[in-house]
Every structure is written in structure tokens, then in C-alpha cells.
PDB file of C-alpha atoms in Angstrom:
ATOM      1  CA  UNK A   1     169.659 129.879  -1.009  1.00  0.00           C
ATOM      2  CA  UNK A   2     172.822 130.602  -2.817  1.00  0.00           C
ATOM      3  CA  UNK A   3     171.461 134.163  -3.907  1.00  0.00           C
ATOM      4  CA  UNK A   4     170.733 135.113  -0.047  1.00  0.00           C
ATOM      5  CA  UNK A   5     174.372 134.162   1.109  1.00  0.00           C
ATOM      6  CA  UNK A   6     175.895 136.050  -1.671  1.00  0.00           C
ATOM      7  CA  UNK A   7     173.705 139.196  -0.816  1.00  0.00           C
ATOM      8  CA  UNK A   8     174.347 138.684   3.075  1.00  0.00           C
ATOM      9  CA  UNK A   9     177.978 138.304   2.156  1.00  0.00           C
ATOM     10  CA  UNK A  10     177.641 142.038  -0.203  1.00  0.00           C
ATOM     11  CA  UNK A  11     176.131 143.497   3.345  1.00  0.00           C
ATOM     12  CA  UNK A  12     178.452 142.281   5.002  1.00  0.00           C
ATOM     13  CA  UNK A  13     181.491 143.490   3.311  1.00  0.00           C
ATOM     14  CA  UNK A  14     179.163 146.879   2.816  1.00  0.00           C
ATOM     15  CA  UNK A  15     179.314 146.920   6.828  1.00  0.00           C
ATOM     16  CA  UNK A  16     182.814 146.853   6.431  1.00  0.00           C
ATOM     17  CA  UNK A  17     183.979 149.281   4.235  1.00  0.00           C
ATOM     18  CA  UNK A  18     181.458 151.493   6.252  1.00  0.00           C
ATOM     19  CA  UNK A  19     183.558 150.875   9.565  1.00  0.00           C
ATOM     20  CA  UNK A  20     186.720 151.641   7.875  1.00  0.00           C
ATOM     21  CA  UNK A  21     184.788 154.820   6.829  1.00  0.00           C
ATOM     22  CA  UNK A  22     183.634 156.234  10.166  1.00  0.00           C
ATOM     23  CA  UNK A  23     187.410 155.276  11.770  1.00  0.00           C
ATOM     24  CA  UNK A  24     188.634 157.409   8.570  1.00  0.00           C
ATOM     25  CA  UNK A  25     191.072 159.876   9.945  1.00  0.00           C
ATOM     26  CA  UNK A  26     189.924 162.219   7.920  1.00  0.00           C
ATOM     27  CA  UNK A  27     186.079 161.889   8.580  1.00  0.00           C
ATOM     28  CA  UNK A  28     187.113 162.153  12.242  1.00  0.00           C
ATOM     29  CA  UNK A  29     189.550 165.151  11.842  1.00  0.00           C
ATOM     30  CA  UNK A  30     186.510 167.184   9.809  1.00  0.00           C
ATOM     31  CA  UNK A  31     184.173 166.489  12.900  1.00  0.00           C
ATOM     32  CA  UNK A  32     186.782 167.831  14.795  1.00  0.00           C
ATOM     33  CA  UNK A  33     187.738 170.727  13.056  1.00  0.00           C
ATOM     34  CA  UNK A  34     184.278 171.618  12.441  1.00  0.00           C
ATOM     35  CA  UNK A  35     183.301 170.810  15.933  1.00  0.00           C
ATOM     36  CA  UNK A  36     180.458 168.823  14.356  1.00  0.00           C
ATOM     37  CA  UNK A  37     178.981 165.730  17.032  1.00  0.00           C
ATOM     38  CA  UNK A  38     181.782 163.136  16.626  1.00  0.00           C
ATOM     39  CA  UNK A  39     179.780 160.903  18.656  1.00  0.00           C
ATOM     40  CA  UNK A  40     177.268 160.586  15.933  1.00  0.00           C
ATOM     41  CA  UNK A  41     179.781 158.762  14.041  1.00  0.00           C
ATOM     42  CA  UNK A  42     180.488 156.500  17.323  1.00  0.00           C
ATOM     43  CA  UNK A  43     176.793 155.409  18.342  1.00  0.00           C
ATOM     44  CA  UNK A  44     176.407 154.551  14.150  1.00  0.00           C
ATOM     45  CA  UNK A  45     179.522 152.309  14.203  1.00  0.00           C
ATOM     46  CA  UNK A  46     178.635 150.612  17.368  1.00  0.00           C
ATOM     47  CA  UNK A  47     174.891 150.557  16.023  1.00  0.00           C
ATOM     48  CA  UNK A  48     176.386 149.332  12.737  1.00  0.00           C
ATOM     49  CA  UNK A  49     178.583 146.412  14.730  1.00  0.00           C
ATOM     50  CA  UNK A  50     175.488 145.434  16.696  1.00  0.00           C
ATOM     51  CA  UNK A  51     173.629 144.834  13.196  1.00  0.00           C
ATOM     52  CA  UNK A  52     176.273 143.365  11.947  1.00  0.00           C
ATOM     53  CA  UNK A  53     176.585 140.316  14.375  1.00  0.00           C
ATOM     54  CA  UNK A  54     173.084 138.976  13.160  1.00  0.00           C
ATOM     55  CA  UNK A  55     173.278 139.807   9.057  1.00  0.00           C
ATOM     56  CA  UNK A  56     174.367 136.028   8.357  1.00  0.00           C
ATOM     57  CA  UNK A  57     171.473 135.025  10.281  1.00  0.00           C
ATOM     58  CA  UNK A  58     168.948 136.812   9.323  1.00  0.00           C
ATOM     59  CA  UNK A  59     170.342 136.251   5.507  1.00  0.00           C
ATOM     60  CA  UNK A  60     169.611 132.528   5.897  1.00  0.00           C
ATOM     61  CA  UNK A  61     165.934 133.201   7.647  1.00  0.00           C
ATOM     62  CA  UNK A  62     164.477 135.625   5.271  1.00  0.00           C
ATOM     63  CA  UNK A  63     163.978 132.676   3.047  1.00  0.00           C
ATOM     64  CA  UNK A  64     161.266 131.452   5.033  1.00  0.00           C
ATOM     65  CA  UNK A  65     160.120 134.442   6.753  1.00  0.00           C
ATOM     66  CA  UNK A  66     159.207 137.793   5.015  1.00  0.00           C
ATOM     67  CA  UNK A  67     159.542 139.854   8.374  1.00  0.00           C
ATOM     68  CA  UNK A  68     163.116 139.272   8.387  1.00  0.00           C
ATOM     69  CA  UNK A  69     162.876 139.912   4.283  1.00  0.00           C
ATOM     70  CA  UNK A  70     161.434 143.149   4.356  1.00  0.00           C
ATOM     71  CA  UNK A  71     163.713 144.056   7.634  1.00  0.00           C
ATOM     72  CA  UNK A  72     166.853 142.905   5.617  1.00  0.00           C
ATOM     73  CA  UNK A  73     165.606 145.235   2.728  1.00  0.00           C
ATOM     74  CA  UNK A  74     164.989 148.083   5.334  1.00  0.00           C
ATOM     75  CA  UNK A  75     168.498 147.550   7.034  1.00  0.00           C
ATOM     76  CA  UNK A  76     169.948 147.668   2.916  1.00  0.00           C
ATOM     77  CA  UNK A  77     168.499 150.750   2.414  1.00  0.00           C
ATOM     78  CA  UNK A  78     169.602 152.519   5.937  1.00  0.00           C
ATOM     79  CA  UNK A  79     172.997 151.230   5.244  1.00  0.00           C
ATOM     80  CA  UNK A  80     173.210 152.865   1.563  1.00  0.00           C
ATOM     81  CA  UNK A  81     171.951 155.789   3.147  1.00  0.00           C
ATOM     82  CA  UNK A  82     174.695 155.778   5.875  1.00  0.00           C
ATOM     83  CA  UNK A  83     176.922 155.287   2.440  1.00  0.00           C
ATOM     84  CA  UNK A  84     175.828 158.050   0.988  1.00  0.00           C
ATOM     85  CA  UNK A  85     176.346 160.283   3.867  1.00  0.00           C
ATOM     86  CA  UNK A  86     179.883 159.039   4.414  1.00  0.00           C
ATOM     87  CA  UNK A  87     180.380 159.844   0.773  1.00  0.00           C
ATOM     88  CA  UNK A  88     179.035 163.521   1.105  1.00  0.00           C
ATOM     89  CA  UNK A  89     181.444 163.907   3.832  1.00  0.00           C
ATOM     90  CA  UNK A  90     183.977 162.273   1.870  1.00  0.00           C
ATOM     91  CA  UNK A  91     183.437 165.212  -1.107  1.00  0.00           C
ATOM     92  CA  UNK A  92     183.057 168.173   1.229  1.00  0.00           C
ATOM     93  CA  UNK A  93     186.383 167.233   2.252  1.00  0.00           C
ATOM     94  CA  UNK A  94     188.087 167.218  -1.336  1.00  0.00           C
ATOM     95  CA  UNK A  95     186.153 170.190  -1.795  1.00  0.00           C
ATOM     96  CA  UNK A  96     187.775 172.018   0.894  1.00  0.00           C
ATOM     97  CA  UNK A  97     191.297 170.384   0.124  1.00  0.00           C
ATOM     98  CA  UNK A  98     190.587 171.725  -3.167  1.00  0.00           C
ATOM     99  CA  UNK A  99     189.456 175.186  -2.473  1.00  0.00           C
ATOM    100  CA  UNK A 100     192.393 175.507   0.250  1.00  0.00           C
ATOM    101  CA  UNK A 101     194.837 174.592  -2.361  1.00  0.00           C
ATOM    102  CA  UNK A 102     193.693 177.181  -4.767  1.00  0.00           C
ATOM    103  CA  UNK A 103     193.563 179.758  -1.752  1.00  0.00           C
ATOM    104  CA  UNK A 104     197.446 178.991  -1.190  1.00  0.00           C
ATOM    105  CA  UNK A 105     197.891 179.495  -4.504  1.00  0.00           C
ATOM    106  CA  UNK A 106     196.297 182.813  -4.908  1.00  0.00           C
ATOM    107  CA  UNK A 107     197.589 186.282  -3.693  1.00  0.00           C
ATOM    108  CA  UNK A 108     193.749 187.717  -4.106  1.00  0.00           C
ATOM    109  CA  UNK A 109     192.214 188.913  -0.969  1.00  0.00           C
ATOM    110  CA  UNK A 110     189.098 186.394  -0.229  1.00  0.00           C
ATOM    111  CA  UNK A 111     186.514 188.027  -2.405  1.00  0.00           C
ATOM    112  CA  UNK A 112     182.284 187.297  -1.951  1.00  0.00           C
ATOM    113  CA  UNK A 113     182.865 184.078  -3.623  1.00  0.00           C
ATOM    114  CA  UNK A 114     184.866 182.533  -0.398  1.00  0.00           C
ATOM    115  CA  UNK A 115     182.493 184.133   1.873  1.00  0.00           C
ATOM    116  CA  UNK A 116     180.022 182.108   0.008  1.00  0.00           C
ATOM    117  CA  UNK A 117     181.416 179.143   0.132  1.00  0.00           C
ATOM    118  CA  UNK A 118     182.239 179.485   4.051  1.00  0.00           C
ATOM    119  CA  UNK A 119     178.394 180.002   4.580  1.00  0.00           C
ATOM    120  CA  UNK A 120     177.616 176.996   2.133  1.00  0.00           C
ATOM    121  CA  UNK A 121     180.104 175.025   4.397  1.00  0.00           C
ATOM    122  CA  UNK A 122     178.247 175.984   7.417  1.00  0.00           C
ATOM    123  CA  UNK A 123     174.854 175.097   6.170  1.00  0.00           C
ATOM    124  CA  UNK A 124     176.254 171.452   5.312  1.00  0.00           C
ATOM    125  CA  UNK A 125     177.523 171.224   8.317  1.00  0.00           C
ATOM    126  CA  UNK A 126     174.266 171.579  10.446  1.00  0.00           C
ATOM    127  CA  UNK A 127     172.795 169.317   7.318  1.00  0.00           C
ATOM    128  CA  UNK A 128     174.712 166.284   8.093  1.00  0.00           C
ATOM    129  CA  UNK A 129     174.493 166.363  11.712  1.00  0.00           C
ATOM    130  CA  UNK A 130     170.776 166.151  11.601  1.00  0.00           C
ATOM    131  CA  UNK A 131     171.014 163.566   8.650  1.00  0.00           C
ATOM    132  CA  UNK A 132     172.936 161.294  10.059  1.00  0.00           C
ATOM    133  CA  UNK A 133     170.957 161.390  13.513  1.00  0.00           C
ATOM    134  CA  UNK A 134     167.963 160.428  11.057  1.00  0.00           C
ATOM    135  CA  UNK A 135     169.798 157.446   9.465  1.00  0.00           C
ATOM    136  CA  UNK A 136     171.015 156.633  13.355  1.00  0.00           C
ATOM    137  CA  UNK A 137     167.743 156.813  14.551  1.00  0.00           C
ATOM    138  CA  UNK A 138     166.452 154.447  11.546  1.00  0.00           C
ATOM    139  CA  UNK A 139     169.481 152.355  12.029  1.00  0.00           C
ATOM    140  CA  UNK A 140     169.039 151.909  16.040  1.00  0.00           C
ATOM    141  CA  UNK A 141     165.228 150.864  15.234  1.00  0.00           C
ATOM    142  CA  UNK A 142     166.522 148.233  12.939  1.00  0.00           C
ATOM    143  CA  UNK A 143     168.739 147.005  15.375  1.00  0.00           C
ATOM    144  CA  UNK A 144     165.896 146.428  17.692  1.00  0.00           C
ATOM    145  CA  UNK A 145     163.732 144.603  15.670  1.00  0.00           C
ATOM    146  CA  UNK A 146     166.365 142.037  15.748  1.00  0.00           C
ATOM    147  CA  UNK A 147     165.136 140.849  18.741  1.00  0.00           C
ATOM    148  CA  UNK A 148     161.511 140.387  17.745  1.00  0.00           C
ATOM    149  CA  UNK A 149     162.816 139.289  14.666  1.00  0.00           C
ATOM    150  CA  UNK A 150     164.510 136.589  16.648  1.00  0.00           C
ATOM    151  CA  UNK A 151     167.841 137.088  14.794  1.00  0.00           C
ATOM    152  CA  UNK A 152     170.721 135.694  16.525  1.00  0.00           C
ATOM    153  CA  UNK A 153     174.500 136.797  16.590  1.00  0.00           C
ATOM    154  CA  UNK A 154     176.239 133.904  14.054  1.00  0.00           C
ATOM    155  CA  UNK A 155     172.960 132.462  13.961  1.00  0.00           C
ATOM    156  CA  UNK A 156     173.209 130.687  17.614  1.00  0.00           C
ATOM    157  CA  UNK A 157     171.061 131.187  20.554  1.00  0.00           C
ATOM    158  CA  UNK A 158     171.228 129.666  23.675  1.00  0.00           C
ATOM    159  CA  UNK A 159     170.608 126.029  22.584  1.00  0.00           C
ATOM    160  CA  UNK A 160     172.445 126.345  19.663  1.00  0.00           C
ATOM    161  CA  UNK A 161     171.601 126.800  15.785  1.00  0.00           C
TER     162      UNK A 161
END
């Protein structure tokens, strides 16, 4: 039992440092600037919250039931994907700080190596919109289970726990 609250209590704070992610100014200003789908990031933080509001519940049932065991291990792995993307974003970024920094720095006219590079950017960009609708769309089916799952926000339902 103790093991299951300590790895619902790891998701948990997972969840967390994965909203503080997606409200990142920075994540939000490279949507922007990009004019990548900054709604994406919205719908997964709100599907992220709704997830969120049944993890210590479905923590303490997946000790009797495997359903909610093998959907807690599916909702892990979304979530570490979701991770993963944020992190990709999070390196593109430095990349770009990076490469602008050295551009300032340089009195060389941009050369095939930038024009590179801006292409490369481009072809990221289009990658991450359509991964992170696939890690929404994985994340919103989670979310539904929860229902059938019977998973309850703070573990209450109408009559209680």
C-alpha cells in the first residue's frame, strides 16, 4: 500500500512540474512566435488537471483492481511522453537562444548553414504540433476511462469514500 501512495504521490508532483511547464513563459512565447497551435498546450493542461483530480484515487484502487493498474501505467507513460515533449521544446529553445547569440556575435552574412537550420526549425515545428495532438489525443482517452474506471476526484463520489 505504501509503494502505491509513494508512486501516486511521484505522479502527482510529475503533474505538477508539467503545469508549471505548459504556463512556462517561454514555451508560450515560442508558440507564439512560431505561430505554432497554443491551444494544444491549453486542452493538455486542462486534460492534464482533469486527470489529475482522480490520481490519488485511482493510486489506492489499483491495488485491488488491475483495470485501474494497467490504466495508471498507461496514464505514466502518456505523461512521460508529454515530458518529453515539453523537454524537446525546452532544447529547441536553448538551441535558438544559442544560435541567436552566436548570430549577434558574428559579422558573417548567414551562410547555407543558417538556412539549414531555419528549415530544420520549421520541420520541428510541424513535428511537435502533430506530436503533441497524439499524446493529447492519448491523454483525453485516458481521461475518459476514468469514468468507467469509476475513479473519483479525491476519491469521493456522491455518498462519500
Amino acid at each position: 500500500m505504501a509503494g502505491a501512495l509513494v508512486g501516486g504521490a511521484f505522479l502527482s508532483a510529475f503533474l505538477q512540474v508539467a503545469f508549471d511547464r505548459l504556463a512556462s513563459p517561454k514555451i508560450l512565447d515560442y508558440f507564439q512566435e512560431r505561430k505554432l497551435n497554443a491551444s494544444l498546450l491549453k486542452k493538455l493542461q486542462i486534460t492534464l488537471i482533469s486527470i489529475n483530480a482522480v490520481i490519488d484515487d485511482a493510486e489506492e484502487k489499483q491495488i485491488r483492481n488491475p483495470n485501474v493498474k494497467r490504466w495508471v501505467d498507461e496514464l505514466k507513460e502518456a505523461v512521460f511522453a508529454a515530458e518529453d515533449l515539453l523537454d524537446e521544446i525546452e532544447t529547441e529553445i536553448s538551441i535558438q537562444e544559442l544560435e541567436a547569440e552566436l548570430h549577434a556575435t558574428s559579422s558573417k552574412v548567414p551562410n547555407l548553414s543558417t538556412a539549414m537550420a531555419s528549415a530544420s526549425v520549421n520541420l520541428f515545428d510541424k513535428e511537435i504540433e502533430s506530436r503533441i495532438e497524439k499524446v493529447l489525443g492519448d491523454l483525453k482517452h485516458l481521461a475518459k476511462q476514468k469514468d468507467v474506471l469509476g475513479l473519483m476526484k479525491d476519491g469521493f463520489g456522491v455518498g462519500g469514500k
